Short mmCIF file of C-alpha atoms in Angstrom, two decimals:
data_model
loop_
_atom_site.label_atom_id
_atom_site.label_comp_id
_atom_site.label_asym_id
_atom_site.label_seq_id
_atom_site.Cartn_x
_atom_site.Cartn_y
_atom_site.Cartn_z
CA MET A 1 -32.54 128.67 -193.01
CA ASN A 2 -29.28 127.13 -191.80
CA GLU A 3 -29.11 125.05 -188.66
CA PRO A 4 -29.27 127.63 -185.83
CA GLN A 5 -26.43 127.93 -183.37
CA THR A 6 -27.03 127.21 -179.70
CA LEU A 7 -28.71 130.19 -178.08
CA PHE A 8 -27.80 129.46 -174.45
CA ALA A 9 -24.62 127.45 -174.05
CA ASP A 10 -22.78 129.21 -171.21
CA TRP A 11 -24.24 126.84 -168.63
CA GLN A 12 -22.42 123.80 -169.99
CA GLY A 13 -19.73 122.44 -167.66
CA LYS A 14 -20.75 124.70 -164.76
CA PRO A 15 -21.74 123.56 -161.23
CA LEU A 16 -25.45 123.37 -160.42
CA ASP A 17 -25.69 126.56 -158.34
CA THR A 18 -24.02 128.54 -161.12
CA ILE A 19 -26.36 127.04 -163.73
CA LEU A 20 -29.42 127.94 -161.65
CA ALA A 21 -28.16 131.50 -161.16
CA MET A 22 -27.58 131.84 -164.92
CA CYS A 23 -31.05 130.46 -165.63
CA ARG A 24 -32.65 132.97 -163.26
CA GLU A 25 -30.74 135.84 -164.84
CA LEU A 26 -31.97 134.77 -168.27
CA VAL A 27 -35.59 134.36 -167.12
CA GLU A 28 -35.62 137.82 -165.53
CA ASP A 29 -33.99 139.54 -168.54
CA ALA A 30 -36.83 141.49 -170.21
CA THR A 31 -34.78 141.90 -173.40
CA TYR A 32 -35.04 138.16 -174.20
CA PRO A 33 -31.44 137.75 -175.44
CA THR A 34 -32.00 134.21 -176.70
CA VAL A 35 -34.89 135.39 -178.89
CA GLN A 36 -32.70 138.19 -180.21
CA ARG A 37 -29.99 135.67 -181.10
CA TRP A 38 -32.56 133.46 -182.84
CA ARG A 39 -33.75 136.35 -184.97
CA ALA A 40 -30.17 137.45 -185.67
CA GLN A 41 -29.63 134.01 -187.21
CA GLY A 42 -32.62 134.55 -189.52
CA GLY A 43 -35.17 132.72 -187.37
CA LYS A 44 -38.84 133.66 -187.13
CA VAL A 45 -40.96 133.92 -183.99
CA VAL A 46 -44.60 133.23 -183.12
CA GLY A 47 -45.53 134.86 -179.82
CA HIS A 48 -48.38 133.43 -177.77
CA PHE A 49 -50.11 134.66 -174.64
CA GLN A 50 -50.98 132.59 -171.57
CA VAL A 51 -52.17 129.91 -170.74
CA TYR A 52 -51.90 126.96 -173.18
CA PHE A 53 -50.68 127.03 -176.77
CA PRO A 54 -49.84 124.04 -179.02
CA GLU A 55 -46.20 125.00 -179.50
CA GLU A 56 -45.60 121.87 -181.55
CA LEU A 57 -47.25 123.59 -184.54
CA ALA A 58 -44.72 126.42 -184.57
CA HIS A 59 -41.83 124.09 -183.83
CA ALA A 60 -42.77 121.82 -186.74
CA ALA A 61 -42.48 124.82 -189.08
CA GLY A 62 -38.99 125.71 -187.83
CA VAL A 63 -40.38 128.78 -186.03
CA LEU A 64 -39.56 129.65 -182.41
CA PRO A 65 -42.66 129.71 -180.15
CA LEU A 66 -42.28 132.52 -177.61
CA LYS A 67 -44.39 132.43 -174.46
CA VAL A 68 -45.34 136.08 -173.89
CA CYS A 69 -46.07 136.30 -170.18
CA GLY A 70 -45.20 139.82 -169.10
CA ALA A 71 -42.10 141.06 -167.31
CA GLN A 72 -40.99 143.41 -164.57
CA VAL A 73 -41.20 146.55 -166.71
CA GLU A 74 -43.00 149.84 -166.09
CA GLY A 75 -45.58 149.58 -168.87
CA MET A 76 -45.62 153.30 -169.67
CA GLU A 77 -46.01 152.85 -173.45
CA ALA A 78 -48.78 150.28 -173.09
CA GLU A 79 -50.72 152.16 -170.41
CA SER A 80 -52.48 154.38 -172.95
CA LYS A 81 -53.72 151.34 -174.92
CA PHE A 82 -55.81 149.89 -172.10
CA GLY A 83 -58.51 150.89 -169.68
CA SER A 84 -58.09 150.95 -165.92
CA TYR A 85 -58.46 148.03 -163.52
CA LEU A 86 -56.73 145.39 -165.62
CA CYS A 87 -54.16 142.85 -164.58
CA SER A 88 -50.54 143.78 -165.09
CA ILE A 89 -49.59 140.99 -167.49
CA VAL A 90 -51.59 142.22 -170.49
CA LYS A 91 -50.00 145.66 -170.19
CA THR A 92 -46.41 144.54 -169.68
CA SER A 93 -46.69 141.93 -172.45
CA LEU A 94 -47.66 144.63 -174.94
CA GLU A 95 -45.02 146.91 -173.45
CA LEU A 96 -42.31 144.40 -174.35
CA ALA A 97 -43.35 144.59 -177.99
CA LEU A 98 -43.96 148.36 -178.12
CA THR A 99 -40.48 149.05 -176.70
CA LYS A 100 -38.94 146.52 -179.11
CA LYS A 101 -37.66 144.23 -176.38
CA ILE A 102 -39.31 141.39 -178.30
CA ALA A 103 -40.13 141.12 -182.00
CA MET A 104 -42.15 138.50 -183.82
CA GLU A 105 -43.88 137.61 -187.08
CA MET A 106 -47.20 136.57 -185.53
CA PHE A 107 -49.04 136.89 -182.21
CA VAL A 108 -51.73 134.60 -180.81
CA THR A 109 -53.89 135.10 -177.74
CA HIS A 110 -56.82 133.20 -176.22
CA PRO A 111 -60.28 134.15 -174.87
CA ILE A 112 -59.40 133.14 -171.32
CA CYS A 113 -60.77 136.43 -169.96
CA ASP A 114 -62.02 139.76 -171.29
CA ALA A 115 -58.56 141.32 -171.23
CA ALA A 116 -56.87 138.45 -173.07
CA ARG A 117 -59.66 138.18 -175.64
CA ASN A 118 -59.25 141.86 -176.56
CA LEU A 119 -55.46 141.66 -176.61
CA ALA A 120 -55.30 140.45 -180.22
CA ALA A 121 -57.22 143.49 -181.49
CA ILE A 122 -55.14 145.91 -179.42
CA TRP A 123 -51.92 144.22 -180.50
CA GLY A 124 -53.06 144.20 -184.12
CA ARG A 125 -53.64 147.96 -184.14
CA ASN A 126 -50.02 148.52 -183.21
CA PHE A 127 -48.14 146.02 -185.37
CA PRO A 128 -48.26 145.03 -189.04
CA TYR A 129 -48.10 141.24 -188.55
CA LYS A 130 -51.03 138.89 -188.02
CA CYS A 131 -52.54 138.94 -184.53
CA GLN A 132 -55.27 136.42 -183.87
CA ILE A 133 -57.20 134.40 -181.31
CA LEU A 134 -56.93 130.64 -180.86
CA TYR A 135 -60.36 129.46 -179.75
CA LEU A 136 -59.87 126.48 -177.47
CA PRO A 137 -63.16 124.63 -176.81
CA GLN A 138 -65.47 126.39 -174.39
CA ASN A 139 -67.28 123.07 -173.89
CA PRO A 140 -64.60 120.35 -173.87
CA ASN A 141 -67.23 117.80 -172.83
CA SER A 142 -69.02 117.99 -176.17
CA ARG A 143 -68.67 114.90 -178.36
CA TYR A 144 -67.43 117.22 -181.13
CA SER A 145 -64.83 119.09 -179.08
CA LYS A 146 -61.83 117.08 -180.32
CA THR A 147 -62.83 117.37 -183.96
CA TYR A 148 -63.49 121.08 -183.51
CA LEU A 149 -60.11 121.64 -181.84
CA ARG A 150 -58.31 119.58 -184.49
CA ASP A 151 -59.79 121.88 -187.16
CA GLU A 152 -58.90 124.97 -185.14
CA TYR A 153 -55.31 123.73 -184.93
CA GLN A 154 -55.33 123.23 -188.69
CA ARG A 155 -56.50 126.82 -189.18
CA LEU A 156 -53.67 128.01 -186.96
CA GLN A 157 -51.23 125.74 -188.79
CA ARG A 158 -52.04 127.43 -192.11
CA ASP A 159 -51.22 130.84 -190.64
CA ILE A 160 -47.95 129.54 -189.20
CA GLU A 161 -47.09 128.06 -192.61
CA ASP A 162 -47.54 131.54 -194.12
CA VAL A 163 -45.09 132.93 -191.55
CA ALA A 164 -42.57 130.15 -192.10
CA GLU A 165 -43.05 130.17 -195.89
CA ARG A 166 -43.18 126.39 -195.92
CA LYS A 167 -45.69 123.58 -195.50
CA ILE A 168 -45.88 121.53 -192.32
CA THR A 169 -46.12 117.79 -193.02
CA ASP A 170 -47.51 115.15 -190.70
CA ASP A 171 -43.98 113.82 -190.27
CA ASP A 172 -42.82 117.30 -189.22
CA LEU A 173 -45.55 117.33 -186.59
CA ARG A 174 -44.71 113.84 -185.35
CA ARG A 175 -41.05 114.83 -184.90
CA SER A 176 -42.11 117.88 -182.90
CA LEU A 177 -44.57 115.86 -180.83
CA ALA A 178 -41.78 113.43 -179.92
CA ILE A 179 -39.50 116.28 -178.83
CA TYR A 180 -42.25 117.88 -176.74
CA ASN A 181 -43.22 114.50 -175.27
CA GLU A 182 -39.65 114.18 -174.01
CA SER A 183 -39.71 117.75 -172.71
CA ARG A 184 -42.89 117.23 -170.70
CA ALA A 185 -41.50 113.96 -169.33
CA LEU A 186 -38.39 115.82 -168.12
CA MET A 187 -40.61 118.44 -166.49
CA ARG A 188 -42.59 115.71 -164.76
CA GLU A 189 -39.31 114.27 -163.48
CA LEU A 190 -38.37 117.69 -162.08
CA TYR A 191 -41.73 117.92 -160.30
CA ALA A 192 -41.31 114.39 -158.96
CA ILE A 193 -38.08 115.55 -157.32
CA LYS A 194 -39.98 118.52 -155.84
CA ARG A 195 -42.59 116.21 -154.36
CA GLU A 196 -40.32 113.45 -153.08
CA THR A 197 -37.18 115.35 -152.06
CA PRO A 198 -38.11 119.06 -151.98
CA TRP A 199 -34.95 119.99 -150.08
CA LEU A 200 -32.98 119.29 -153.28
CA ILE A 201 -34.71 121.98 -155.38
CA ALA A 202 -36.39 125.13 -154.06
CA GLY A 203 -39.64 126.36 -155.56
CA ASP A 204 -38.01 129.40 -157.17
CA GLU A 205 -35.25 127.26 -158.69
CA ALA A 206 -37.72 124.82 -160.24
CA PHE A 207 -39.73 127.76 -161.56
CA VAL A 208 -36.82 129.26 -163.52
CA LEU A 209 -35.96 125.85 -164.97
CA ILE A 210 -39.50 125.50 -166.32
CA ALA A 211 -39.67 129.12 -167.50
CA LEU A 212 -36.72 128.64 -169.84
CA ALA A 213 -38.94 126.44 -172.02
CA GLY A 214 -40.93 129.54 -172.97
CA PHE A 215 -38.18 131.05 -175.08
CA LEU A 216 -35.57 128.40 -175.90
CA PRO A 217 -35.71 125.98 -178.84
CA ARG A 218 -37.13 122.84 -177.29
CA GLU A 219 -34.23 120.59 -178.34
CA GLU A 220 -31.84 122.94 -176.55
CA TYR A 221 -34.09 123.07 -173.51
CA ASN A 222 -34.29 119.29 -173.32
CA GLU A 223 -30.51 119.05 -173.45
CA LEU A 224 -30.24 121.41 -170.47
CA LEU A 225 -32.80 119.50 -168.37
CA ARG A 226 -31.19 116.17 -169.19
CA ALA A 227 -27.92 117.54 -167.79
CA VAL A 228 -29.38 119.37 -164.78
CA LEU A 229 -31.73 116.73 -163.36
CA PRO A 230 -28.91 114.33 -162.32
CA LEU A 231 -27.07 117.28 -160.72
CA ILE A 232 -30.16 118.09 -158.66
CA LYS A 233 -30.53 114.48 -157.53
CA ALA A 234 -26.85 114.45 -156.47
CA ARG A 235 -27.07 117.76 -154.62
CA PRO A 236 -25.60 117.53 -151.11
CA ALA A 237 -28.54 119.23 -149.42
CA LYS A 238 -30.02 118.21 -146.06
CA LYS A 239 -33.69 117.97 -145.24
CA GLN A 240 -34.95 120.85 -143.11
CA ASP A 241 -37.97 121.20 -140.85
CA LYS A 242 -40.19 123.06 -143.32
CA MET A 243 -43.88 122.75 -144.08
CA ARG A 244 -44.91 121.09 -147.34
CA ILE A 245 -47.21 123.41 -149.28
CA VAL A 246 -48.93 123.66 -152.66
CA PHE A 247 -48.85 127.05 -154.41
CA GLU A 248 -52.00 127.70 -156.43
CA GLY A 249 -52.65 130.81 -158.52
CA GLY A 250 -49.73 131.16 -160.94
CA PHE A 251 -51.54 129.88 -164.03
CA CYS A 252 -51.34 133.18 -165.99
CA GLU A 253 -49.61 136.23 -164.51
CA LEU A 254 -46.47 135.05 -162.77
CA PRO A 255 -45.23 136.04 -159.33
CA PRO A 256 -41.73 137.56 -159.11
CA VAL A 257 -38.95 135.06 -158.47
CA ASP A 258 -38.17 136.91 -155.22
CA LEU A 259 -41.70 136.18 -153.99
CA LEU A 260 -41.19 132.47 -154.62
CA GLN A 261 -37.82 132.71 -152.89
CA THR A 262 -39.51 134.29 -149.87
CA ILE A 263 -41.95 131.38 -149.69
CA ALA A 264 -39.07 128.89 -150.01
CA GLN A 265 -37.42 130.31 -146.90
CA SER A 266 -40.12 128.84 -144.67
CA CYS A 267 -41.84 126.23 -146.86
CA TYR A 268 -41.19 123.44 -149.30
CA VAL A 269 -43.27 124.06 -152.44
CA VAL A 270 -44.03 120.46 -153.36
CA ASP A 271 -46.42 121.28 -156.22
CA ASP A 272 -47.89 124.31 -157.98
CA ASP A 273 -49.66 125.56 -161.09
CA LEU A 274 -46.89 127.93 -162.16
CA LEU A 275 -46.51 128.00 -165.96
CA ILE A 276 -49.08 125.23 -166.13
CA GLY A 277 -49.55 125.84 -169.86
CA LEU A 278 -46.08 124.47 -170.56
CA ARG A 279 -46.93 121.34 -168.55
CA TYR A 280 -50.63 121.11 -169.35
CA ILE A 281 -50.54 117.78 -171.20
CA LEU A 282 -49.83 115.10 -168.60
CA SER A 283 -48.79 112.13 -170.74
CA ASP A 284 -47.32 111.46 -174.16
CA VAL A 285 -49.21 112.52 -177.27
CA ALA A 286 -49.66 109.58 -179.67
CA LEU A 287 -47.28 109.63 -182.65
CA HIS A 288 -49.32 107.46 -185.03
CA GLY A 289 -52.27 108.49 -187.20
CA ASP A 290 -53.41 112.11 -187.45
CA PRO A 291 -51.01 114.24 -185.32
CA LEU A 292 -53.36 117.23 -185.14
CA TYR A 293 -56.20 115.06 -183.84
CA HIS A 294 -53.95 113.41 -181.24
CA LEU A 295 -52.72 116.82 -180.07
CA ALA A 296 -56.33 117.98 -179.71
CA GLU A 297 -57.23 114.73 -177.94
CA ALA A 298 -54.38 115.24 -175.47
CA TYR A 299 -55.62 118.74 -174.62
CA ILE A 300 -59.10 117.39 -173.88
CA ASP A 301 -58.36 114.02 -172.27
CA LYS A 302 -54.76 114.07 -170.98
CA SER A 303 -54.49 117.51 -169.46
CA SER A 304 -54.30 119.27 -166.12
CA TYR A 305 -56.74 121.92 -164.92
CA SER A 306 -56.79 125.71 -164.66
CA PRO A 307 -59.32 128.44 -163.83
CA VAL A 308 -59.64 129.22 -167.55
CA GLN A 309 -60.76 125.78 -168.73
CA HIS A 310 -64.27 124.75 -167.73
CA ASP A 311 -64.45 120.97 -167.88
CA LEU A 312 -67.15 119.04 -166.02
CA HIS A 313 -64.86 116.00 -165.97
CA LYS A 314 -62.19 118.01 -164.13
CA PRO A 315 -63.84 119.98 -161.31
CA LYS A 316 -61.07 122.35 -160.28
CA GLU A 317 -61.61 122.18 -156.53
CA LYS A 318 -61.48 118.36 -156.67
CA MET A 319 -58.32 118.50 -158.82
CA LEU A 320 -56.69 120.83 -156.29
CA LEU A 321 -57.50 118.45 -153.45
CA GLU A 322 -55.96 115.62 -155.47
CA ARG A 323 -52.85 117.73 -156.07
CA VAL A 324 -52.55 118.34 -152.34
CA GLN A 325 -53.03 114.65 -151.54
CA LEU A 326 -50.56 113.38 -154.15
CA ALA A 327 -47.93 115.87 -152.99
CA ARG A 328 -48.59 115.04 -149.32
CA ALA A 329 -48.89 118.77 -148.70
CA GLU A 330 -49.78 120.10 -145.26
CA ALA A 331 -51.21 123.44 -146.44
CA VAL A 332 -51.98 125.52 -149.53
CA ILE A 333 -51.06 129.04 -150.56
CA LEU A 334 -54.02 130.41 -152.55
CA ALA A 335 -52.56 133.29 -154.56
CA ALA A 336 -54.09 135.46 -157.25
CA ALA A 337 -52.72 138.20 -159.43
CA LYS A 338 -54.23 141.61 -158.72
CA MET A 339 -57.23 142.35 -160.95
CA CYS A 340 -57.29 138.75 -162.23
CA GLU A 341 -60.96 137.88 -162.50
CA PRO A 342 -60.60 134.10 -163.09
CA GLY A 343 -57.99 133.75 -160.35
CA LEU A 344 -59.91 135.72 -157.75
CA GLU A 345 -63.13 133.83 -158.51
CA GLU A 346 -61.43 130.47 -158.05
CA GLN A 347 -59.98 131.57 -154.72
CA VAL A 348 -63.52 131.48 -153.33
CA THR A 349 -64.22 127.99 -154.70
CA TYR A 350 -60.85 126.65 -153.58
CA SER A 351 -61.21 128.18 -150.11
CA LYS A 352 -64.54 126.44 -149.52
CA ALA A 353 -63.17 123.08 -150.73
CA LEU A 354 -60.06 123.31 -148.56
CA GLU A 355 -62.05 124.41 -145.52
CA SER A 356 -64.43 121.47 -145.96
CA ALA A 357 -61.46 119.10 -146.23
CA GLY A 358 -59.80 120.56 -143.14
CA ILE A 359 -56.71 121.68 -145.05
CA PRO A 360 -55.09 124.94 -143.84
CA PHE A 361 -54.70 127.63 -146.50
CA PHE A 362 -53.14 131.07 -146.79
CA VAL A 363 -54.77 133.63 -149.11
CA THR A 364 -52.66 136.30 -150.78
CA GLU A 365 -52.34 138.31 -153.98
CA PHE A 366 -49.37 139.44 -156.02
CA GLU A 367 -48.30 141.55 -158.97
CA GLU A 368 -45.43 140.86 -161.33
CA ASN A 369 -43.86 144.27 -160.56
CA GLN A 370 -43.99 143.70 -156.83
CA THR A 371 -40.64 144.47 -155.19
CA THR A 372 -41.15 144.17 -151.43
CA PHE A 373 -41.84 140.83 -149.77
CA GLU A 374 -40.94 141.35 -146.11
CA HIS A 375 -44.58 141.68 -145.03
CA LEU A 376 -45.51 138.50 -146.93
CA GLY A 377 -42.61 136.66 -145.32
CA ILE A 378 -43.74 137.64 -141.82
CA GLN A 379 -47.37 136.68 -142.54
CA LEU A 380 -46.32 133.33 -143.95
CA GLU A 381 -44.05 132.55 -141.01
CA THR A 382 -46.92 133.34 -138.65
CA PHE A 383 -49.26 131.09 -140.67
CA VAL A 384 -46.77 128.20 -140.52
CA GLU A 385 -46.11 128.63 -136.80
CA ASN A 386 -49.82 128.72 -136.01
CA ILE A 387 -50.26 125.35 -137.72
CA LEU A 388 -47.16 123.78 -136.20
CA PHE A 389 -47.96 124.85 -132.63
CA ASP A 390 -51.77 124.63 -132.74
#
């Protein structure tokens, strides 16, 4: 395959507000135009469901990893493939494929919940390409968890090699690890701006900048962030009297951008777990030795937390309290997608931990197809005012 042309270049040379508007338009476009351009150039695609996926494996093979995380679509085609009382994201993700808005050569899901675990089989009955499950360790505290995960990555690598019709060498993997190390470092820099100077970047704006990583070649994405971060730091925005909050509950199904914009009208979102899978590894993956082992090691030892990883070394309620403390947040929004079993269960645990710590919290739920936010805005304003004037 020839060197692919840039898939998203229109932002270059534009002012920051224009770039952010273009990024949002691209993120909300359910036809995935950049993926279409990639395929038009002869590129192949590996789609993967939420939450975490080792994208470096696909990247090392010259394949585009596509984060399949639903969209604001009706889901009429997919409705007949599922039972009732399921979260929206599994239905709309399949809908994107059934209606040919996205196309791929392989699909991978994870056993993060009953719906996601069954998604591979449902997907596989409707498409001719390989659909499989990546089994991340259920017991990451086992002494064998890293070796197990390294072998699981190798199994996945062989399937990706079949798609790419080429072998992946250790040097290929190390090059990809270096690119993704840079990418995660740029994301951490963006989140540092959110924490230290949140008036420079609203929560919804930061969200769309992160979301682009789910469907752009990572080299191209890094180029964009390298250009945008200095523009954000130089933004002539003034600090406002807004409450600093942490948003928790966007680890899988994603809230609409308008919902995040509604929150940003009365609060500074100084940290969150939105698209945490793209930011899950918190420090650089080692580039020496066995790259698959180091990637597995990073998932176990250098990672964040989520309701779908059960790690005794990372009690989620304690990790949330640390997130609040590090971000100097004054309150927490505990959100959960409708019908999301892991998210709704953690709301109970998080609520008890926050109550014990004396940290105010606001409980809500959302759905990716939600279109009205006025009621949420009023509730949130009341919540903030009650804290400020208590």
